[in-house]
Amino acid sequence: MSPSLLHINNYTTYLEIYNPHDYTYTLPMNTLLGRVTHTPYEMHSCLFFDTSRELSSLSSQHHIFNTIELEPKSSTASNTIDKLITHIKNVQDQQQLRLILQQHMKIFDISKVTQANTHIQHTINTGDSLPISSRPYPRTIEQRRELQDEIQKMTQTNQIRPSNSPWSSPVIIHKKKDGGIRFLVDYRKLNSVT
């Protein structure tokens, strides 16, 4: 599905989906097809036609000219963008940069965890090496609790999943300046055989 403008009425809209294959495919129920976002400014849209015949083919339900007013999306990303451009003194340059950054707002939206849904299988070539299983590093009780909380959070957001692999690498927890936790995996032994 390509990016498009949609008319949403009572939580319902129509989508055009392209099937690049030469066979039919039925989408399973509740398949995520995309994300709907509001544009943070007023838009005007207008249709132009070459002939009156095309114009008369429109039903009375279609509007030739309309104005859509949408309220700005208040989010962490908007606040981040505002902070990023405060140093720019020229108001016109500031507005121009704000528009560009808002068009790419997903890059700055750190309010929720994002994930890529893919079915690609990845294989790491380890040659004829036996599986390497490293023991966890020693931790205090508080560090173990923090690690368990972080693992539970990442499991709930589908960033990680349980594994029964004979390969394992220890985890390192690094405290960020803002008090958050950075979750690191020590892959040095795995990297030595790849």
Short mmCIF file of C-alpha atoms in Angstrom, two decimals:
data_model
loop_
_atom_site.label_atom_id
_atom_site.label_comp_id
_atom_site.label_asym_id
_atom_site.label_seq_id
_atom_site.Cartn_x
_atom_site.Cartn_y
_atom_site.Cartn_z
CA MET A 1 0.00 0.00 0.00
CA SER A 2 1.43 3.38 -0.93
CA PRO A 3 1.17 6.50 1.27
CA SER A 4 -2.16 8.18 0.63
CA LEU A 5 -4.71 10.66 1.92
CA LEU A 6 -7.79 8.99 3.33
CA HIS A 7 -11.26 10.19 4.20
CA ILE A 8 -12.17 8.54 7.49
CA ASN A 9 -15.80 8.56 8.54
CA ASN A 10 -16.94 6.87 11.76
CA TYR A 11 -13.61 4.94 12.03
CA THR A 12 -14.08 3.53 8.50
CA THR A 13 -12.24 4.19 5.25
CA TYR A 14 -11.47 2.53 1.91
CA LEU A 15 -7.95 1.43 0.95
CA GLU A 16 -6.47 0.51 -2.39
CA ILE A 17 -4.04 -2.40 -2.08
CA TYR A 18 -1.78 -3.66 -4.85
CA ASN A 19 -1.07 -7.39 -5.29
CA PRO A 20 2.20 -7.76 -7.24
CA HIS A 21 1.70 -11.51 -7.74
CA ASP A 22 -0.17 -13.32 -10.52
CA TYR A 23 -2.28 -15.24 -8.00
CA THR A 24 -5.03 -14.11 -5.65
CA TYR A 25 -4.26 -13.58 -2.02
CA THR A 26 -6.72 -13.18 0.84
CA LEU A 27 -5.58 -11.00 3.72
CA PRO A 28 -6.16 -12.60 7.12
CA MET A 29 -8.58 -10.83 9.45
CA ASN A 30 -7.01 -8.06 11.61
CA THR A 31 -3.95 -7.70 9.34
CA LEU A 32 -2.15 -4.41 10.02
CA LEU A 33 -2.16 -2.55 6.68
CA GLY A 34 -0.65 0.73 7.79
CA ARG A 35 -0.84 3.58 10.25
CA VAL A 36 -3.09 6.63 10.11
CA THR A 37 -1.62 9.96 11.17
CA HIS A 38 -3.08 13.45 11.22
CA THR A 39 -1.33 16.22 9.33
CA PRO A 40 -0.53 19.10 11.69
CA TYR A 41 -1.80 21.91 9.48
CA GLU A 42 -4.72 23.01 7.33
CA MET A 43 -4.92 21.48 3.85
CA HIS A 44 -6.87 22.51 0.79
CA SER A 45 -7.67 20.01 -1.91
CA CYS A 46 -9.11 20.62 -5.33
CA LEU A 47 -9.83 18.39 -8.34
CA PHE A 48 -9.40 19.64 -11.90
CA PHE A 49 -10.99 18.02 -14.95
CA ASP A 50 -10.25 18.39 -18.65
CA THR A 51 -13.82 17.89 -19.83
CA SER A 52 -17.29 18.55 -18.52
CA ARG A 53 -18.10 14.86 -19.16
CA GLU A 54 -15.63 13.81 -16.43
CA LEU A 55 -17.13 16.36 -14.08
CA SER A 56 -20.68 15.16 -14.70
CA SER A 57 -19.64 11.55 -13.98
CA LEU A 58 -19.03 12.47 -10.37
CA SER A 59 -21.87 11.60 -8.05
CA SER A 60 -23.32 14.21 -5.75
CA GLN A 61 -21.49 12.57 -2.83
CA HIS A 62 -18.07 13.64 -4.13
CA HIS A 63 -16.86 17.08 -3.13
CA ILE A 64 -14.79 18.96 -5.68
CA PHE A 65 -13.34 21.38 -3.15
CA ASN A 66 -12.97 20.91 0.56
CA THR A 67 -10.96 22.19 3.48
CA ILE A 68 -9.72 19.92 6.21
CA GLU A 69 -8.64 21.44 9.50
CA LEU A 70 -6.74 19.13 11.78
CA GLU A 71 -5.36 19.90 15.20
CA PRO A 72 -1.64 19.47 15.71
CA LYS A 73 -0.58 16.10 17.08
CA SER A 74 0.75 16.68 20.58
CA SER A 75 3.48 14.20 21.30
CA THR A 76 6.98 13.73 22.51
CA ALA A 77 8.10 14.03 18.89
CA SER A 78 6.57 17.53 18.51
CA ASN A 79 8.32 18.64 21.69
CA THR A 80 11.59 17.17 20.45
CA ILE A 81 11.26 18.99 17.12
CA ASP A 82 10.56 22.29 18.90
CA LYS A 83 13.70 21.83 21.03
CA LEU A 84 15.80 20.97 17.97
CA ILE A 85 14.96 24.22 16.16
CA THR A 86 15.01 26.77 19.01
CA HIS A 87 18.57 27.85 18.15
CA ILE A 88 17.53 29.02 14.66
CA LYS A 89 16.99 32.79 14.75
CA ASN A 90 15.44 33.31 11.31
CA VAL A 91 11.70 32.60 11.70
CA GLN A 92 11.26 31.58 8.05
CA ASP A 93 14.16 29.09 8.27
CA GLN A 94 12.77 27.77 11.54
CA GLN A 95 9.30 27.18 10.02
CA GLN A 96 10.81 25.55 6.94
CA LEU A 97 12.90 23.16 9.04
CA ARG A 98 9.93 22.44 11.34
CA LEU A 99 7.87 21.40 8.29
CA ILE A 100 10.63 19.05 7.07
CA LEU A 101 11.06 17.52 10.53
CA GLN A 102 7.29 17.08 10.96
CA GLN A 103 7.14 15.23 7.64
CA HIS A 104 9.68 12.80 9.09
CA MET A 105 8.23 12.85 12.62
CA LYS A 106 8.40 9.06 13.04
CA ILE A 107 12.17 9.35 13.34
CA PHE A 108 11.78 11.46 16.49
CA ASP A 109 8.82 9.66 18.08
CA ILE A 110 10.42 7.88 20.99
CA SER A 111 7.20 7.70 23.03
CA LYS A 112 6.64 4.07 22.06
CA VAL A 113 8.73 1.13 20.96
CA THR A 114 8.71 0.48 17.24
CA GLN A 115 9.38 -2.83 15.57
CA ALA A 116 9.81 -4.15 12.07
CA ASN A 117 7.45 -6.97 11.16
CA THR A 118 9.35 -9.27 8.85
CA HIS A 119 9.36 -12.95 8.02
CA ILE A 120 12.95 -12.98 6.79
CA GLN A 121 15.08 -15.78 8.22
CA HIS A 122 18.69 -14.90 9.00
CA THR A 123 21.49 -17.43 9.37
CA ILE A 124 24.88 -16.66 10.88
CA ASN A 125 27.58 -18.82 9.31
CA THR A 126 29.66 -20.26 12.18
CA GLY A 127 31.44 -22.84 10.06
CA ASP A 128 31.94 -26.12 11.93
CA SER A 129 32.19 -24.46 15.37
CA LEU A 130 30.31 -26.04 18.26
CA PRO A 131 27.66 -23.82 19.91
CA ILE A 132 29.11 -21.30 22.34
CA SER A 133 27.14 -20.86 25.54
CA SER A 134 28.48 -18.18 27.86
CA ARG A 135 27.39 -17.90 31.48
CA PRO A 136 25.68 -14.72 32.68
CA TYR A 137 27.88 -12.13 34.38
CA PRO A 138 27.58 -11.85 38.19
CA ARG A 139 25.05 -9.23 39.34
CA THR A 140 23.69 -7.73 42.53
CA ILE A 141 20.08 -8.43 43.48
CA GLU A 142 19.11 -4.92 42.36
CA GLN A 143 20.81 -5.42 38.96
CA ARG A 144 19.02 -8.76 38.52
CA ARG A 145 15.68 -7.06 39.23
CA GLU A 146 16.45 -4.31 36.71
CA LEU A 147 17.46 -6.93 34.14
CA GLN A 148 14.26 -8.95 34.71
CA ASP A 149 12.13 -5.79 34.40
CA GLU A 150 13.87 -4.84 31.14
CA ILE A 151 13.50 -8.38 29.74
CA GLN A 152 9.80 -8.41 30.67
CA LYS A 153 9.27 -5.00 29.01
CA MET A 154 11.01 -6.09 25.80
CA THR A 155 9.08 -9.38 25.75
CA GLN A 156 5.74 -7.57 26.12
CA THR A 157 6.58 -5.20 23.24
CA ASN A 158 7.71 -8.13 21.03
CA GLN A 159 11.28 -6.87 20.79
CA ILE A 160 12.56 -10.22 22.05
CA ARG A 161 11.10 -13.70 22.47
CA PRO A 162 12.04 -16.81 24.48
CA SER A 163 14.65 -19.04 22.87
CA ASN A 164 15.85 -22.62 23.35
CA SER A 165 19.04 -22.16 21.32
CA PRO A 166 22.25 -23.90 22.41
CA TRP A 167 23.98 -20.57 21.70
CA SER A 168 23.91 -17.89 24.40
CA SER A 169 25.73 -14.65 25.17
CA PRO A 170 25.76 -12.68 28.42
CA VAL A 171 23.87 -9.42 28.86
CA ILE A 172 25.38 -6.18 30.11
CA ILE A 173 23.22 -3.45 31.62
CA HIS A 174 24.50 0.09 31.22
CA LYS A 175 22.92 3.01 33.07
CA LYS A 176 22.21 6.04 30.87
CA LYS A 177 22.74 9.63 32.03
CA ASP A 178 18.96 10.14 32.17
CA GLY A 179 18.57 7.16 34.56
CA GLY A 180 17.32 4.76 31.90
CA ILE A 181 18.84 1.40 31.09
CA ARG A 182 20.74 0.39 27.97
CA PHE A 183 20.50 -3.34 27.30
CA LEU A 184 23.67 -4.73 25.65
CA VAL A 185 24.59 -8.27 24.60
CA ASP A 186 28.26 -9.33 24.65
CA TYR A 187 28.64 -11.13 21.31
CA ARG A 188 32.46 -11.19 21.33
CA LYS A 189 32.71 -15.01 21.56
CA LEU A 190 30.13 -15.47 18.79
CA ASN A 191 31.92 -12.90 16.65
CA SER A 192 35.21 -14.78 17.07
CA VAL A 193 33.82 -17.80 15.15
CA THR A 194 31.97 -15.91 12.40
#
